mmCIF file of C-alpha atoms in Angstrom:
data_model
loop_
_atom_site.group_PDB
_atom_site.id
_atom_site.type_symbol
_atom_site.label_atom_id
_atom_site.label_comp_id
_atom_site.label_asym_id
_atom_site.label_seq_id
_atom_site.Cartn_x
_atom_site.Cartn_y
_atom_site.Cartn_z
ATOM 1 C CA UNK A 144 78.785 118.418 109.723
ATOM 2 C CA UNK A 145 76.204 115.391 109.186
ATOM 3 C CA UNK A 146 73.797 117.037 106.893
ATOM 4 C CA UNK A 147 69.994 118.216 107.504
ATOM 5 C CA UNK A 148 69.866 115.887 110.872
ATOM 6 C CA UNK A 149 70.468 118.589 113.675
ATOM 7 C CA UNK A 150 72.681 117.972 117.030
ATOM 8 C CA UNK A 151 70.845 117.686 119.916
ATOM 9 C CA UNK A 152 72.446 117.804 123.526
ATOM 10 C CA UNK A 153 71.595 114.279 123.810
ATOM 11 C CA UNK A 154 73.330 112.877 120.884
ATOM 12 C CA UNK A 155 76.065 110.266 121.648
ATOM 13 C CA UNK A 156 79.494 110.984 119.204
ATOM 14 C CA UNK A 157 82.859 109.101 119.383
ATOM 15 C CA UNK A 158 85.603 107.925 117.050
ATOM 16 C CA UNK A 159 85.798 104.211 115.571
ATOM 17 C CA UNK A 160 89.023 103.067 113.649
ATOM 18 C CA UNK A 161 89.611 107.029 113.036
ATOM 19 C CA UNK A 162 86.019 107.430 111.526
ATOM 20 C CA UNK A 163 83.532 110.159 113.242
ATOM 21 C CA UNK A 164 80.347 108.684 114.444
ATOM 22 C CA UNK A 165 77.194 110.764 115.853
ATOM 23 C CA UNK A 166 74.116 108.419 116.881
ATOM 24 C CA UNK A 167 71.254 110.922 117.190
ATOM 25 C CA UNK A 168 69.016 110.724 120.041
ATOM 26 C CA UNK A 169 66.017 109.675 117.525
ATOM 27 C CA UNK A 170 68.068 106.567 116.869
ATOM 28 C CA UNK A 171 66.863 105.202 120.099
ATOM 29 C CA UNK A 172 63.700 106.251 119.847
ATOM 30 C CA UNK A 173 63.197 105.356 116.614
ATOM 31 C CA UNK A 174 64.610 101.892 117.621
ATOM 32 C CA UNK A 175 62.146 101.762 120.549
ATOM 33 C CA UNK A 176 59.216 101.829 118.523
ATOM 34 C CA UNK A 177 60.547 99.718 116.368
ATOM 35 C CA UNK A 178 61.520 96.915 119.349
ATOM 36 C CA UNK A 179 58.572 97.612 121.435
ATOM 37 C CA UNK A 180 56.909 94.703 121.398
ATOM 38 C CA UNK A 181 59.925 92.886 122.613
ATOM 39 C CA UNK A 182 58.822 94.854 126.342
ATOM 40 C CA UNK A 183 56.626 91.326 126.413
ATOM 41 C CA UNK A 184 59.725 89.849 127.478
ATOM 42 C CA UNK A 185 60.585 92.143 130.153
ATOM 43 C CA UNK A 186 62.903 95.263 129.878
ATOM 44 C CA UNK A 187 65.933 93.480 129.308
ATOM 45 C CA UNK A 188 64.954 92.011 125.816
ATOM 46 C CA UNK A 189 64.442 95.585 124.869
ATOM 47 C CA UNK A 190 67.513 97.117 125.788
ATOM 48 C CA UNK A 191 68.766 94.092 124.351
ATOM 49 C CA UNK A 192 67.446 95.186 121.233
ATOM 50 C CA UNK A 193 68.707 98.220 120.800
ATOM 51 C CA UNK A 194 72.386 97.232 121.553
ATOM 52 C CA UNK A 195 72.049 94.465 118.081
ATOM 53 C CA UNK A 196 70.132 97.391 116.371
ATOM 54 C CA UNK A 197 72.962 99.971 117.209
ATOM 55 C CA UNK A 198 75.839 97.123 116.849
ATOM 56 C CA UNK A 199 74.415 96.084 113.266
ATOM 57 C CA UNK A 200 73.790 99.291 111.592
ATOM 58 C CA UNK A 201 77.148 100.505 113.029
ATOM 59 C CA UNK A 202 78.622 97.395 111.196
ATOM 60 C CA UNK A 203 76.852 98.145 108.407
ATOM 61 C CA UNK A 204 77.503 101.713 108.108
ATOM 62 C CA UNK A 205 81.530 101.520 108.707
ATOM 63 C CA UNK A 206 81.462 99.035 105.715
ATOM 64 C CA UNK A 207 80.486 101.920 104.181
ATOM 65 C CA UNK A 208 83.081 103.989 105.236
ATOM 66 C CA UNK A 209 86.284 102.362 105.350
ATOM 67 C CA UNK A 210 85.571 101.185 101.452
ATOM 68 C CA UNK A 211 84.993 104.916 101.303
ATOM 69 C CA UNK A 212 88.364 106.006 103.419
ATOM 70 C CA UNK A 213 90.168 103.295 101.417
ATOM 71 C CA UNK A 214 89.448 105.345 98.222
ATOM 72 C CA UNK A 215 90.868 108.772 99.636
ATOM 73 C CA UNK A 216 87.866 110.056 101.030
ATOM 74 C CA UNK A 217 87.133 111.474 104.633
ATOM 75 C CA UNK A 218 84.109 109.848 105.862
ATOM 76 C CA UNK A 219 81.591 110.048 108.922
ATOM 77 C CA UNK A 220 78.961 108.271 110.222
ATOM 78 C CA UNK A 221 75.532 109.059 111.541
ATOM 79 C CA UNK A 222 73.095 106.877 113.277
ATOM 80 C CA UNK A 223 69.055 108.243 113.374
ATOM 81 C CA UNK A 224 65.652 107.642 112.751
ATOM 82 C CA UNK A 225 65.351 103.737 111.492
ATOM 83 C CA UNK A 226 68.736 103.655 110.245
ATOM 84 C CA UNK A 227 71.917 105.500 109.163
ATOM 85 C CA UNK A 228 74.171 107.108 107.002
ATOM 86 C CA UNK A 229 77.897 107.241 106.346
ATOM 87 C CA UNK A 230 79.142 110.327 104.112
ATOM 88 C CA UNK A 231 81.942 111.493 102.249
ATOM 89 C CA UNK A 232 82.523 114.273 99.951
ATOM 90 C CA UNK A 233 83.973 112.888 96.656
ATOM 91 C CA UNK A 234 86.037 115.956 95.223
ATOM 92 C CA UNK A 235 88.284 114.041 93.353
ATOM 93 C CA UNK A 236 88.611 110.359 91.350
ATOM 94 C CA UNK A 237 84.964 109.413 92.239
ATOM 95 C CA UNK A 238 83.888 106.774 89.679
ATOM 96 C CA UNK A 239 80.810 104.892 89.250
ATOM 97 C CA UNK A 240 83.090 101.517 90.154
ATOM 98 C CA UNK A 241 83.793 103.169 93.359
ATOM 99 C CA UNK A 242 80.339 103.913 93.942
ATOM 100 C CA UNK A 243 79.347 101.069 93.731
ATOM 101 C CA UNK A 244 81.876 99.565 95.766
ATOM 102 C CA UNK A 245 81.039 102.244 98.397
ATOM 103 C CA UNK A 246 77.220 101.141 98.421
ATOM 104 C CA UNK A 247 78.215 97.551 98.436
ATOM 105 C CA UNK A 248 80.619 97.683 100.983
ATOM 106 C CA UNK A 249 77.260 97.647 103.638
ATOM 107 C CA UNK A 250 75.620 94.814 102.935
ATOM 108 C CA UNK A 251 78.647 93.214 102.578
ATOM 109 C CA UNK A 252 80.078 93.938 106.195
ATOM 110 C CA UNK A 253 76.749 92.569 107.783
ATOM 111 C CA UNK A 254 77.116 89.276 105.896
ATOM 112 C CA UNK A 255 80.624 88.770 107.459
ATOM 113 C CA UNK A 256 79.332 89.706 110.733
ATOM 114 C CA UNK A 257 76.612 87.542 110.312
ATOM 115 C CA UNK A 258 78.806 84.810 109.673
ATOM 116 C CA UNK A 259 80.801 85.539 112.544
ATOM 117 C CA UNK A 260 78.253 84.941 114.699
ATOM 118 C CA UNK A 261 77.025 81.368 112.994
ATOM 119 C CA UNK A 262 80.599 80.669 114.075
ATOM 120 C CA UNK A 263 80.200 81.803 117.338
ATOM 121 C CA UNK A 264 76.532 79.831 117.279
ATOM 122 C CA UNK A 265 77.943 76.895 116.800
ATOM 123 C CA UNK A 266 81.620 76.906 118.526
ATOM 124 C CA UNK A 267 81.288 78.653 121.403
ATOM 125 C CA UNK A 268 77.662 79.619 122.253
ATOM 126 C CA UNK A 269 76.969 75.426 123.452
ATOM 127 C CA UNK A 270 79.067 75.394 126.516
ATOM 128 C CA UNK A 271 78.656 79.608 127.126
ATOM 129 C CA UNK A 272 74.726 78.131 127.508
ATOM 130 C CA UNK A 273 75.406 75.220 129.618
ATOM 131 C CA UNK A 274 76.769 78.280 132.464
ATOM 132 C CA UNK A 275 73.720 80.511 132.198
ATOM 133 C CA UNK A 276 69.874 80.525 134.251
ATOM 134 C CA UNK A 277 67.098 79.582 131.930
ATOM 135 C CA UNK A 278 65.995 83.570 131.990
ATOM 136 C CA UNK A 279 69.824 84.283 130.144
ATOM 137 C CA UNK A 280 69.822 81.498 127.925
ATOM 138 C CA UNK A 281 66.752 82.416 126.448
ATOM 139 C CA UNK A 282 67.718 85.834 126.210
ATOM 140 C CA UNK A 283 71.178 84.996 124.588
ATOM 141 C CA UNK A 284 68.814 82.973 121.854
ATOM 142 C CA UNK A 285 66.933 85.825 121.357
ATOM 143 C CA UNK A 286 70.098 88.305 120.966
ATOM 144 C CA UNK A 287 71.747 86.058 118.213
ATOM 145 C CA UNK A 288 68.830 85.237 116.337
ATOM 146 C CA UNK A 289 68.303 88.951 116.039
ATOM 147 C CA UNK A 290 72.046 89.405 115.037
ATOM 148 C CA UNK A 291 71.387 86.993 112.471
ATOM 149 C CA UNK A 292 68.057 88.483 111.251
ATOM 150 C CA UNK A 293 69.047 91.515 111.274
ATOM 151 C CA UNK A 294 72.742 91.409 109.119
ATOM 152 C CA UNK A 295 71.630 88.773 106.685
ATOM 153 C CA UNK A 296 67.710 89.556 106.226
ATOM 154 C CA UNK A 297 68.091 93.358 106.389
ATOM 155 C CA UNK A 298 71.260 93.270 104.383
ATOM 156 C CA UNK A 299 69.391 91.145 101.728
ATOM 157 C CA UNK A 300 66.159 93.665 101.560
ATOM 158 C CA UNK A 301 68.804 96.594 101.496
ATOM 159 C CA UNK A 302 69.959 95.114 98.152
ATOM 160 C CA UNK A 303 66.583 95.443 96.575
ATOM 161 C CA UNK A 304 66.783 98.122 93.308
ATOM 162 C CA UNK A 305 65.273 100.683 95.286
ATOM 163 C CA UNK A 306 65.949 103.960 95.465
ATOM 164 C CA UNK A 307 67.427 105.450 98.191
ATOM 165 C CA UNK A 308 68.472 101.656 99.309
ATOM 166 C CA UNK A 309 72.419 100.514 98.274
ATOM 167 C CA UNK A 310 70.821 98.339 95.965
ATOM 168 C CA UNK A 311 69.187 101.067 94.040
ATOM 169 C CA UNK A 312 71.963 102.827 94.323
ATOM 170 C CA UNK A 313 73.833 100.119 92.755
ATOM 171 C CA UNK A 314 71.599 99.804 89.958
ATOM 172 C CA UNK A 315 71.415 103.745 89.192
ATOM 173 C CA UNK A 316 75.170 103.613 88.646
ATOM 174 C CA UNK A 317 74.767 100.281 86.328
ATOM 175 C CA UNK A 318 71.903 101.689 84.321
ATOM 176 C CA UNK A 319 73.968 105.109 84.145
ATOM 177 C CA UNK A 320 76.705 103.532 82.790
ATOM 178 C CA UNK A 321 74.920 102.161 80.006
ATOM 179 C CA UNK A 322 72.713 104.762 79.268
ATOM 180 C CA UNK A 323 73.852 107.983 80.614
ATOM 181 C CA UNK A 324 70.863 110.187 79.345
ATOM 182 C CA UNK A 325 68.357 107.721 80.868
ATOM 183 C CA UNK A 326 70.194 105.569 83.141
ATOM 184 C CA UNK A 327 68.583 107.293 85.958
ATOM 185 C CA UNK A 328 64.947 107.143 84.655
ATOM 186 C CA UNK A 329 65.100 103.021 83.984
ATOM 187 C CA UNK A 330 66.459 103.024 87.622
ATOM 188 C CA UNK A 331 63.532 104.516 89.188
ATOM 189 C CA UNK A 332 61.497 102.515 87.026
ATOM 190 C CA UNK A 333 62.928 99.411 88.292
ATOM 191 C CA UNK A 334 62.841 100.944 91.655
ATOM 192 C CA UNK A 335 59.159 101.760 91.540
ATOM 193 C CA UNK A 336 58.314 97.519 89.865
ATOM 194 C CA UNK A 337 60.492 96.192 92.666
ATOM 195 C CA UNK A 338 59.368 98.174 95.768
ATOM 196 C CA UNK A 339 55.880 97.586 94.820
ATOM 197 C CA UNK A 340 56.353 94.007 94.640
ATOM 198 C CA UNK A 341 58.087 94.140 97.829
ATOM 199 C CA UNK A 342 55.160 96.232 99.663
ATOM 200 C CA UNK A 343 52.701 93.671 98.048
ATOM 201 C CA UNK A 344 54.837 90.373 99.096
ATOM 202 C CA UNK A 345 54.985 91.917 102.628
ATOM 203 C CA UNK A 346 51.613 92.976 103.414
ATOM 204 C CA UNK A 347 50.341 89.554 102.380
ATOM 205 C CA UNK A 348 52.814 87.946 104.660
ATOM 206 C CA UNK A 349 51.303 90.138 107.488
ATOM 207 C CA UNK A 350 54.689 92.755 107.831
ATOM 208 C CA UNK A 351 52.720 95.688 107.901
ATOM 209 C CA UNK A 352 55.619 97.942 108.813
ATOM 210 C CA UNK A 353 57.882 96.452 106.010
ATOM 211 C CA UNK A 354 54.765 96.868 103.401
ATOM 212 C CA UNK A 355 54.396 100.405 104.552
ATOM 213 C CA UNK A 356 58.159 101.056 104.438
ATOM 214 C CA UNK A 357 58.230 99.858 100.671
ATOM 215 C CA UNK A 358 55.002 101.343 99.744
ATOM 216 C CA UNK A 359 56.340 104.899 100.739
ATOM 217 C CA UNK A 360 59.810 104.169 98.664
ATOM 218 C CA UNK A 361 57.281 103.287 95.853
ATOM 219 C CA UNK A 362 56.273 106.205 95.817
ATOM 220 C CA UNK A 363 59.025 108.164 96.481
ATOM 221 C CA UNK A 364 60.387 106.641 93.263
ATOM 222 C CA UNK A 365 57.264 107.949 91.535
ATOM 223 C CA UNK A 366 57.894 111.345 92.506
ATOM 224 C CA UNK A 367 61.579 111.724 91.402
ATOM 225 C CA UNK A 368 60.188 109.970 88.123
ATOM 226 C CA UNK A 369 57.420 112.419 87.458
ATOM 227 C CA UNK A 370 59.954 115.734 88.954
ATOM 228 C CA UNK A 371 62.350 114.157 86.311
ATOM 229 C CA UNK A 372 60.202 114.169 83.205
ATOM 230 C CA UNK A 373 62.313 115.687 80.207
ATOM 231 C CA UNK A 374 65.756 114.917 81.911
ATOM 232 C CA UNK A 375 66.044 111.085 81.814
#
């Protein structure tokens, strides 16, 4: 039912606004590894962690699939590995307009949340401080910044003309549309430019996992280029 990712006994599923989710049990690993160093801070910050990870890629995922549901389709979501995935089959009316909708739809849902919590930053957060130890306030700082980070940073990178990113997807449909033989080739061009700019910016900012993240897409983008030699 969610693709190539297996079911394991541990895997968490429910139902949100009607929509199947599954959140593998790699999610939280994967989101461990990801948060460890945040064990500096004691356990909590941690677990902390991985409730704004899981919160914001759930967010970000049902934009996904509401847009998707809105259009007809039956969608589902799956959390795992380092992010997630929300999937639909589109047997009938699928356009490149609604794909792109559909990839936009995201991004789009973790800049509203992230602007629901500037509003809750600056309205209610103040006196919900003045209530809380030292130990809590500090660790409500930390859980909002990372809500922050997280929807408007991430969502920002995720719009980035890379292939398999919604950006890239984005930009496949757009350079389709105007070029349906080669549309796809100029988007893994622009994929391959842009994700090794983005590896390059990174690593000499000191984000090693972020340079290594874009480095692979690089190439990744390379690959599909070279397998796709003769058809776009």
């Amino acid at each position: 039912m969610f693709g190539t990712v297996q079911p394991t006994q541990f895997d968490f599923t429910f139902s949100l606004l009607g929509i199947p989710v599954r959140v593998s049990a790699w999610f939280w690993l994967a989101g461990v590894i990801l948060g460890y160093s945040a064990l500096e801070n004691g356990v909590q910050f941690l677990l902390s962690w991985l409730l704004v990870l899981f919160v914001s890629i759930l967010i970000h995922e049902l934009g996904h699939a509401l847009v998707a549901r809105y259009f007809g389709y039956s969608p589902r979501i799956l959390l795992y590995h380092f992010g997630g995935l929300a999937m639909f089959e589109p047997y009938f009316g699928f356009t490149k307009g609604k794909s792109i909708a559909i990839s936009f739809a995201g991004p789009l849902a973790g800049f509203l949340f992230y602007g629901l919590v500037r509003v809750f930053e600056a309205t209610a957060m103040p006196g919900l401080l003045r209530s809380l130890s030292e130990a809590n306030a500090y660790l409500l700082f930390d859980v909002v910044f990372q809500l922050k980070y997280i929807n408007l940073f991430w969502g920002l990178i995720n719009l980035l003309p890379v292939l398999p990113l919604d950006g890239g997807q984005i930009c496949r449909e757009v350079c389709s549309s105007f070029s349906p033989r080669h549309g796809i080739g100029i988007a893994l061009k622009i994929a391959i430019v842009f994700a090794g700019a983005a590896a390059v910016f990174f690593f000499s900012q000191g984000r090693t996992y972020s340079a290594m993240l874009f480095a692979m897409l690089c190439a990744s983008n390379v690959s599909m280029l070279q397998e796709g030699r003769g058809r776009y």
